[in-house]
């Protein structure tokens, strides 16, 4: 989040990922999807097709597996302003911490097969930052491997209708970031 530009749109997935982005980096440029796993990439695609600004989707590994067809749709549409990052702890980290099965497949390999222009797996923060800085102007995918664990007490985005309207007004240029 420290590396993205001030104009980038952030779409954050269900569970602790949304909650951490909300607590630590809230902005009118952020959209949170706390309730429904799997859909941030589809939402991000729709937004990317409707703006020239960069859209950064922060997905979870289990969430991506729940909507895997999204890779094909996004690869087909080829939005050059979309960066799809998966925070991959190979688990349903926000809930039971059960393994998700994403460890049995290369997510970046799947994205490459689906025609993402750039597709990387990263194992440390510097590589993730470099990927965010360098994947500009082309459809990108980053499988960011992380360890399971971390804080579980991030506050929840609760005023979801208000947050949605705030985001939509900002997209229309009615509110500056
Ligand atoms: C469709 C759906 N099923 C189940 C849940 C409950 N749930 C919320 S977060 C989560 C785990 C998400 O795992 P992942 O996407 O890998 O992200 P992580 O929590 O590991 O960061 C689950 C099962 C939900 N919100 N939506
Ligand atoms: Mg996970």
PDB file of C-alpha atoms and ligand atoms in Angstrom:
ATOM      1  CA  UNK A   1       0.000   0.000   0.000  1.00  0.00           C
ATOM      2  CA  UNK A   2       2.968   2.344   0.577  1.00  0.00           C
ATOM      3  CA  UNK A   3       4.120   1.649  -2.969  1.00  0.00           C
ATOM      4  CA  UNK A   4       0.944   2.270  -4.958  1.00  0.00           C
ATOM      5  CA  UNK A   5       0.516   5.692  -6.524  1.00  0.00           C
ATOM      6  CA  UNK A   6      -1.886   8.336  -5.200  1.00  0.00           C
ATOM      7  CA  UNK A   7      -4.145   7.870  -8.198  1.00  0.00           C
ATOM      8  CA  UNK A   8      -4.434   4.071  -8.068  1.00  0.00           C
ATOM      9  CA  UNK A   9      -7.748   2.434  -7.242  1.00  0.00           C
ATOM     10  CA  UNK A  10      -7.592  -0.372  -4.675  1.00  0.00           C
ATOM     11  CA  UNK A  11     -10.112  -3.208  -4.552  1.00  0.00           C
ATOM     12  CA  UNK A  12      -9.621  -5.374  -1.451  1.00  0.00           C
ATOM     13  CA  UNK A  13     -10.978  -8.860  -0.920  1.00  0.00           C
ATOM     14  CA  UNK A  14     -12.962 -10.505   1.841  1.00  0.00           C
ATOM     15  CA  UNK A  15     -11.756 -11.065   5.377  1.00  0.00           C
ATOM     16  CA  UNK A  16      -8.635  -9.808   7.089  1.00  0.00           C
ATOM     17  CA  UNK A  17      -7.156  -8.427   3.849  1.00  0.00           C
ATOM     18  CA  UNK A  18      -9.983  -5.876   3.539  1.00  0.00           C
ATOM     19  CA  UNK A  19      -9.909  -5.201   7.251  1.00  0.00           C
ATOM     20  CA  UNK A  20      -6.171  -4.482   7.294  1.00  0.00           C
ATOM     21  CA  UNK A  21      -6.360  -2.183   4.264  1.00  0.00           C
ATOM     22  CA  UNK A  22      -9.327  -0.399   5.878  1.00  0.00           C
ATOM     23  CA  UNK A  23      -7.698   0.079   9.281  1.00  0.00           C
ATOM     24  CA  UNK A  24      -4.223   1.041   8.083  1.00  0.00           C
ATOM     25  CA  UNK A  25      -4.692   2.620   4.664  1.00  0.00           C
ATOM     26  CA  UNK A  26      -8.281   3.795   4.309  1.00  0.00           C
ATOM     27  CA  UNK A  27      -8.863   6.108   1.336  1.00  0.00           C
ATOM     28  CA  UNK A  28     -11.718   7.191  -0.901  1.00  0.00           C
ATOM     29  CA  UNK A  29      -9.824   5.344  -3.643  1.00  0.00           C
ATOM     30  CA  UNK A  30     -10.417   2.013  -1.881  1.00  0.00           C
ATOM     31  CA  UNK A  31     -13.321  -0.367  -2.343  1.00  0.00           C
ATOM     32  CA  UNK A  32     -13.808  -3.127   0.220  1.00  0.00           C
ATOM     33  CA  UNK A  33     -15.636  -6.354  -0.499  1.00  0.00           C
ATOM     34  CA  UNK A  34     -15.737  -7.855   2.985  1.00  0.00           C
ATOM     35  CA  UNK A  35     -18.611 -10.289   2.560  1.00  0.00           C
ATOM     36  CA  UNK A  36     -18.305 -12.212  -0.679  1.00  0.00           C
ATOM     37  CA  UNK A  37     -15.175 -14.179  -1.488  1.00  0.00           C
ATOM     38  CA  UNK A  38     -13.993 -14.396  -5.071  1.00  0.00           C
ATOM     39  CA  UNK A  39     -15.483 -11.276  -6.552  1.00  0.00           C
ATOM     40  CA  UNK A  40     -12.839  -8.553  -6.264  1.00  0.00           C
ATOM     41  CA  UNK A  41     -11.187  -9.517  -9.538  1.00  0.00           C
ATOM     42  CA  UNK A  42     -14.520  -9.303 -11.373  1.00  0.00           C
ATOM     43  CA  UNK A  43     -15.282  -5.944  -9.751  1.00  0.00           C
ATOM     44  CA  UNK A  44     -11.752  -4.755 -10.557  1.00  0.00           C
ATOM     45  CA  UNK A  45     -12.121  -5.809 -14.181  1.00  0.00           C
ATOM     46  CA  UNK A  46     -15.341  -3.827 -14.565  1.00  0.00           C
ATOM     47  CA  UNK A  47     -13.753  -0.741 -13.063  1.00  0.00           C
ATOM     48  CA  UNK A  48     -10.545  -1.127 -15.088  1.00  0.00           C
ATOM     49  CA  UNK A  49     -12.589  -1.225 -18.290  1.00  0.00           C
ATOM     50  CA  UNK A  50     -14.334   2.019 -17.323  1.00  0.00           C
ATOM     51  CA  UNK A  51     -11.326   4.180 -16.374  1.00  0.00           C
ATOM     52  CA  UNK A  52      -7.788   4.943 -17.516  1.00  0.00           C
ATOM     53  CA  UNK A  53      -6.547   4.911 -13.916  1.00  0.00           C
ATOM     54  CA  UNK A  54      -4.676   1.893 -12.610  1.00  0.00           C
ATOM     55  CA  UNK A  55      -6.779  -0.605 -10.701  1.00  0.00           C
ATOM     56  CA  UNK A  56      -5.011  -2.820  -8.159  1.00  0.00           C
ATOM     57  CA  UNK A  57      -6.971  -5.846  -7.006  1.00  0.00           C
ATOM     58  CA  UNK A  58      -5.821  -7.369  -3.707  1.00  0.00           C
ATOM     59  CA  UNK A  59      -7.169 -10.904  -3.756  1.00  0.00           C
ATOM     60  CA  UNK A  60      -6.821 -13.918  -1.440  1.00  0.00           C
ATOM     61  CA  UNK A  61      -5.743 -17.358  -2.633  1.00  0.00           C
ATOM     62  CA  UNK A  62      -8.929 -19.103  -1.466  1.00  0.00           C
ATOM     63  CA  UNK A  63     -11.011 -16.290  -2.892  1.00  0.00           C
ATOM     64  CA  UNK A  64      -9.345 -16.627  -6.274  1.00  0.00           C
ATOM     65  CA  UNK A  65      -9.973 -20.383  -6.269  1.00  0.00           C
ATOM     66  CA  UNK A  66     -13.663 -19.672  -5.642  1.00  0.00           C
ATOM     67  CA  UNK A  67     -13.896 -17.689  -8.901  1.00  0.00           C
ATOM     68  CA  UNK A  68     -11.097 -19.142 -10.986  1.00  0.00           C
ATOM     69  CA  UNK A  69     -12.860 -18.471 -14.292  1.00  0.00           C
ATOM     70  CA  UNK A  70     -12.152 -14.810 -13.650  1.00  0.00           C
ATOM     71  CA  UNK A  71      -8.581 -15.353 -14.887  1.00  0.00           C
ATOM     72  CA  UNK A  72      -9.868 -16.350 -18.316  1.00  0.00           C
ATOM     73  CA  UNK A  73     -12.297 -13.433 -18.504  1.00  0.00           C
ATOM     74  CA  UNK A  74      -9.629 -10.927 -17.468  1.00  0.00           C
ATOM     75  CA  UNK A  75      -7.029 -12.445 -19.814  1.00  0.00           C
ATOM     76  CA  UNK A  76      -9.540 -12.241 -22.662  1.00  0.00           C
ATOM     77  CA  UNK A  77     -10.403  -8.609 -21.922  1.00  0.00           C
ATOM     78  CA  UNK A  78      -6.716  -7.708 -21.453  1.00  0.00           C
ATOM     79  CA  UNK A  79      -7.100  -4.458 -19.451  1.00  0.00           C
ATOM     80  CA  UNK A  80      -3.616  -2.908 -19.437  1.00  0.00           C
ATOM     81  CA  UNK A  81      -4.431  -0.892 -16.311  1.00  0.00           C
ATOM     82  CA  UNK A  82      -5.212  -3.874 -14.050  1.00  0.00           C
ATOM     83  CA  UNK A  83      -2.778  -5.382 -11.562  1.00  0.00           C
ATOM     84  CA  UNK A  84      -4.116  -8.506  -9.833  1.00  0.00           C
ATOM     85  CA  UNK A  85      -2.244  -9.323  -6.631  1.00  0.00           C
ATOM     86  CA  UNK A  86      -2.995 -12.488  -4.667  1.00  0.00           C
ATOM     87  CA  UNK A  87      -1.943 -12.535  -1.015  1.00  0.00           C
ATOM     88  CA  UNK A  88      -1.224 -16.235  -0.870  1.00  0.00           C
ATOM     89  CA  UNK A  89      -0.969 -17.947   2.525  1.00  0.00           C
ATOM     90  CA  UNK A  90      -2.302 -21.175   0.952  1.00  0.00           C
ATOM     91  CA  UNK A  91      -5.114 -21.067   3.521  1.00  0.00           C
ATOM     92  CA  UNK A  92      -8.503 -19.716   4.517  1.00  0.00           C
ATOM     93  CA  UNK A  93      -6.575 -17.455   6.847  1.00  0.00           C
ATOM     94  CA  UNK A  94      -9.413 -15.205   7.979  1.00  0.00           C
ATOM     95  CA  UNK A  95     -11.515 -18.108   9.189  1.00  0.00           C
ATOM     96  CA  UNK A  96     -10.507 -21.656  10.090  1.00  0.00           C
ATOM     97  CA  UNK A  97      -6.970 -21.423   8.689  1.00  0.00           C
ATOM     98  CA  UNK A  98      -7.638 -24.679   6.805  1.00  0.00           C
ATOM     99  CA  UNK A  99      -5.377 -25.224   3.816  1.00  0.00           C
ATOM    100  CA  UNK A 100      -6.936 -23.963   0.607  1.00  0.00           C
ATOM    101  CA  UNK A 101      -5.240 -26.239  -1.970  1.00  0.00           C
ATOM    102  CA  UNK A 102      -3.645 -23.248  -3.727  1.00  0.00           C
ATOM    103  CA  UNK A 103      -0.311 -24.755  -2.664  1.00  0.00           C
ATOM    104  CA  UNK A 104      -0.877 -27.557  -5.150  1.00  0.00           C
ATOM    105  CA  UNK A 105      -0.840 -25.300  -8.198  1.00  0.00           C
ATOM    106  CA  UNK A 106       1.087 -22.331  -9.557  1.00  0.00           C
ATOM    107  CA  UNK A 107      -1.377 -19.435  -9.512  1.00  0.00           C
ATOM    108  CA  UNK A 108       0.983 -17.296 -11.596  1.00  0.00           C
ATOM    109  CA  UNK A 109       1.256 -20.217 -14.029  1.00  0.00           C
ATOM    110  CA  UNK A 110      -2.527 -20.255 -14.359  1.00  0.00           C
ATOM    111  CA  UNK A 111      -2.574 -16.496 -14.931  1.00  0.00           C
ATOM    112  CA  UNK A 112       0.144 -16.802 -17.591  1.00  0.00           C
ATOM    113  CA  UNK A 113      -1.870 -19.531 -19.313  1.00  0.00           C
ATOM    114  CA  UNK A 114      -4.854 -17.187 -19.219  1.00  0.00           C
ATOM    115  CA  UNK A 115      -2.818 -14.557 -21.122  1.00  0.00           C
ATOM    116  CA  UNK A 116      -1.929 -12.081 -18.379  1.00  0.00           C
ATOM    117  CA  UNK A 117       0.913 -10.068 -19.966  1.00  0.00           C
ATOM    118  CA  UNK A 118       3.049 -10.260 -16.836  1.00  0.00           C
ATOM    119  CA  UNK A 119       2.786 -12.987 -14.236  1.00  0.00           C
ATOM    120  CA  UNK A 120       5.108 -13.351 -11.245  1.00  0.00           C
ATOM    121  CA  UNK A 121       5.467 -15.258  -8.005  1.00  0.00           C
ATOM    122  CA  UNK A 122       7.190 -13.269  -5.249  1.00  0.00           C
ATOM    123  CA  UNK A 123       8.425 -14.369  -1.847  1.00  0.00           C
ATOM    124  CA  UNK A 124       9.500 -11.105  -0.197  1.00  0.00           C
ATOM    125  CA  UNK A 125       8.386  -7.524   0.258  1.00  0.00           C
ATOM    126  CA  UNK A 126      10.991  -5.958  -2.024  1.00  0.00           C
ATOM    127  CA  UNK A 127      10.009  -8.189  -4.939  1.00  0.00           C
ATOM    128  CA  UNK A 128       6.368  -7.347  -4.332  1.00  0.00           C
ATOM    129  CA  UNK A 129       7.135  -3.619  -4.306  1.00  0.00           C
ATOM    130  CA  UNK A 130       9.196  -3.948  -7.502  1.00  0.00           C
ATOM    131  CA  UNK A 131       6.352  -5.817  -9.176  1.00  0.00           C
ATOM    132  CA  UNK A 132       3.923  -3.037  -8.226  1.00  0.00           C
ATOM    133  CA  UNK A 133       6.312  -0.372  -9.557  1.00  0.00           C
ATOM    134  CA  UNK A 134       7.246  -2.204 -12.751  1.00  0.00           C
ATOM    135  CA  UNK A 135       3.964  -3.748 -13.851  1.00  0.00           C
ATOM    136  CA  UNK A 136       2.533  -0.579 -15.344  1.00  0.00           C
ATOM    137  CA  UNK A 137       0.715  -0.302 -18.656  1.00  0.00           C
ATOM    138  CA  UNK A 138       0.114  -4.037 -19.026  1.00  0.00           C
ATOM    139  CA  UNK A 139      -2.143  -6.628 -17.459  1.00  0.00           C
ATOM    140  CA  UNK A 140      -0.266  -7.984 -14.442  1.00  0.00           C
ATOM    141  CA  UNK A 141      -0.585 -10.795 -11.938  1.00  0.00           C
ATOM    142  CA  UNK A 142       1.468 -11.230  -8.773  1.00  0.00           C
ATOM    143  CA  UNK A 143       1.265 -14.319  -6.584  1.00  0.00           C
ATOM    144  CA  UNK A 144       2.639 -12.964  -3.295  1.00  0.00           C
ATOM    145  CA  UNK A 145       3.515 -15.917  -1.090  1.00  0.00           C
ATOM    146  CA  UNK A 146       3.224 -15.133   2.613  1.00  0.00           C
ATOM    147  CA  UNK A 147       3.253 -17.082   5.843  1.00  0.00           C
ATOM    148  CA  UNK A 148       0.000 -17.871   7.551  1.00  0.00           C
ATOM    149  CA  UNK A 149      -0.635 -15.786  10.650  1.00  0.00           C
ATOM    150  CA  UNK A 150      -0.591 -12.183  11.768  1.00  0.00           C
ATOM    151  CA  UNK A 151      -3.027  -9.885  13.533  1.00  0.00           C
ATOM    152  CA  UNK A 152      -6.655 -10.935  13.603  1.00  0.00           C
ATOM    153  CA  UNK A 153      -8.160  -7.875  15.315  1.00  0.00           C
ATOM    154  CA  UNK A 154      -8.231  -5.361  12.452  1.00  0.00           C
ATOM    155  CA  UNK A 155     -11.380  -3.276  12.607  1.00  0.00           C
ATOM    156  CA  UNK A 156     -14.159  -4.099  10.189  1.00  0.00           C
ATOM    157  CA  UNK A 157     -15.480  -1.763   7.512  1.00  0.00           C
ATOM    158  CA  UNK A 158     -19.123  -1.608   8.608  1.00  0.00           C
ATOM    159  CA  UNK A 159     -20.737   1.357   6.843  1.00  0.00           C
ATOM    160  CA  UNK A 160     -20.625  -0.504   3.571  1.00  0.00           C
ATOM    161  CA  UNK A 161     -23.267   1.486   1.703  1.00  0.00           C
ATOM    162  CA  UNK A 162     -21.608   4.758   2.676  1.00  0.00           C
ATOM    163  CA  UNK A 163     -18.164   3.395   1.716  1.00  0.00           C
ATOM    164  CA  UNK A 164     -19.530   2.288  -1.651  1.00  0.00           C
ATOM    165  CA  UNK A 165     -21.035   5.707  -2.371  1.00  0.00           C
ATOM    166  CA  UNK A 166     -17.839   7.439  -1.261  1.00  0.00           C
ATOM    167  CA  UNK A 167     -15.883   5.253  -3.687  1.00  0.00           C
ATOM    168  CA  UNK A 168     -18.319   5.803  -6.555  1.00  0.00           C
ATOM    169  CA  UNK A 169     -18.302   9.589  -6.108  1.00  0.00           C
ATOM    170  CA  UNK A 170     -14.508   9.564  -6.122  1.00  0.00           C
ATOM    171  CA  UNK A 171     -14.491   7.489  -9.315  1.00  0.00           C
ATOM    172  CA  UNK A 172     -16.760  10.039 -10.982  1.00  0.00           C
ATOM    173  CA  UNK A 173     -14.336  12.768  -9.945  1.00  0.00           C
ATOM    174  CA  UNK A 174     -16.681  14.242  -7.359  1.00  0.00           C
ATOM    175  CA  UNK A 175     -14.321  13.693  -4.413  1.00  0.00           C
ATOM    176  CA  UNK A 176     -10.545  14.007  -4.548  1.00  0.00           C
ATOM    177  CA  UNK A 177      -8.230  11.561  -2.810  1.00  0.00           C
TER     178      UNK A 177
HETATM  179  C1  LIG B   1     -18.596 -16.973  -0.502  1.00  0.00           C
HETATM  180  C2  LIG B   1     -17.999 -16.924   0.873  1.00  0.00           C
HETATM  181  N1  LIG B   1     -17.697 -18.075   1.526  1.00  0.00           N
HETATM  182  C3  LIG B   1     -17.151 -18.032   2.766  1.00  0.00           C
HETATM  183  C4  LIG B   1     -16.944 -16.841   3.396  1.00  0.00           C
HETATM  184  C5  LIG B   1     -16.306 -16.801   4.816  1.00  0.00           C
HETATM  185  N2  LIG B   1     -14.918 -16.377   4.697  1.00  0.00           N
HETATM  186  C6  LIG B   1     -14.553 -15.068   4.841  1.00  0.00           C
HETATM  187  S1  LIG B   1     -12.913 -14.808   4.597  1.00  0.00           S
HETATM  188  C7  LIG B   1     -12.656 -16.459   4.317  1.00  0.00           C
HETATM  189  C8  LIG B   1     -11.281 -16.966   3.969  1.00  0.00           C
HETATM  190  C9  LIG B   1     -10.670 -16.213   2.812  1.00  0.00           C
HETATM  191  O1  LIG B   1      -9.461 -16.851   2.449  1.00  0.00           O
HETATM  192  P1  LIG B   1      -8.459 -16.155   1.429  1.00  0.00           P
HETATM  193  O2  LIG B   1      -9.184 -15.583   0.279  1.00  0.00           O
HETATM  194  O3  LIG B   1      -7.384 -17.120   1.131  1.00  0.00           O
HETATM  195  O4  LIG B   1      -7.881 -14.923   2.260  1.00  0.00           O
HETATM  196  P2  LIG B   1      -7.137 -14.991   3.696  1.00  0.00           P
HETATM  197  O5  LIG B   1      -8.223 -14.961   4.716  1.00  0.00           O
HETATM  198  O6  LIG B   1      -6.333 -16.258   3.735  1.00  0.00           O
HETATM  199  O7  LIG B   1      -6.296 -13.762   3.698  1.00  0.00           O
HETATM  200  C10 LIG B   1     -13.853 -17.197   4.429  1.00  0.00           C
HETATM  201  C11 LIG B   1     -13.965 -18.664   4.261  1.00  0.00           C
HETATM  202  C12 LIG B   1     -17.300 -15.667   2.693  1.00  0.00           C
HETATM  203  N3  LIG B   1     -17.133 -14.448   3.229  1.00  0.00           N
HETATM  204  N4  LIG B   1     -17.821 -15.721   1.426  1.00  0.00           N
HETATM  205 MG1  LIG B   2      -5.542 -17.217   2.054  1.00  0.00          MG
END
